[in-house]
Steps between C-alpha positions, in 0.01 A plus 500: 500500500307808386596425139362147522190612692409758235556247222259264675250786525534560124429131433184523710386811314579327174254225585225727634508852361787543253572831333632793696540317830737249341702771327531704820604199707754386243644852475540507879669162503735588213596824676589303814742268323847647549714229345679196636419378849790591734646699209715223359661410835295182519714187485284268705282268290180618671582865420585424138176308463298779663668760279413305184143449615453875559663584167275253320191644668609850405548403135158330484337799666661753271408294192139486619498872580650591163245283322209659689636846419534408132139383497395833655700685231737638765793436268757730661437342840509151347830581327643617833398168656665295231816712523513438878465129433791509253706681763441205734525220241668605179480152349119464507396565141133539584576839657694618197212385280232679702712815524557502123125464440416785740759728342373418152143581603627829644659583165850463645623251243868594515491453879341160443779410258756605763329263747531219246869575453557497876322165522709361215830617655409382849397151392808463280741622768358304793353186343650490152147492356295700253155640581213261441286495189227689687735784593637520147144505362411799721812679375392439140164667566650816649500690174180355350202732445 
């Protein structure tokens, strides 16, 4: 309940004040999320649904937080956010993409390439798919400049 309450608070700040208040609220909420509801023991439909809803809220919150941090040039903190998101959902390419961009901006191009390779392996192993055009395009820019 605290997780959801703080997320609601962040939404209210987002509409009124923005900036630091949103970042602080989102950081608090992200820190409260400890993984699956009932730690994977949930077999009842209501518990599965609640677990997915919390997970989805966490992923949206961490994407928003990472984006705010990127905009504030807090690239190490943003990269940490995107890595946490990948730890929760390793098939969401948006997090690999944002992490690769942060690492590139930090001058950590080989780390960014390793992120791409992890994305490529994960998608192939689990879904039998290749990364999207957007992800491949980010990889191609890693050694530009």
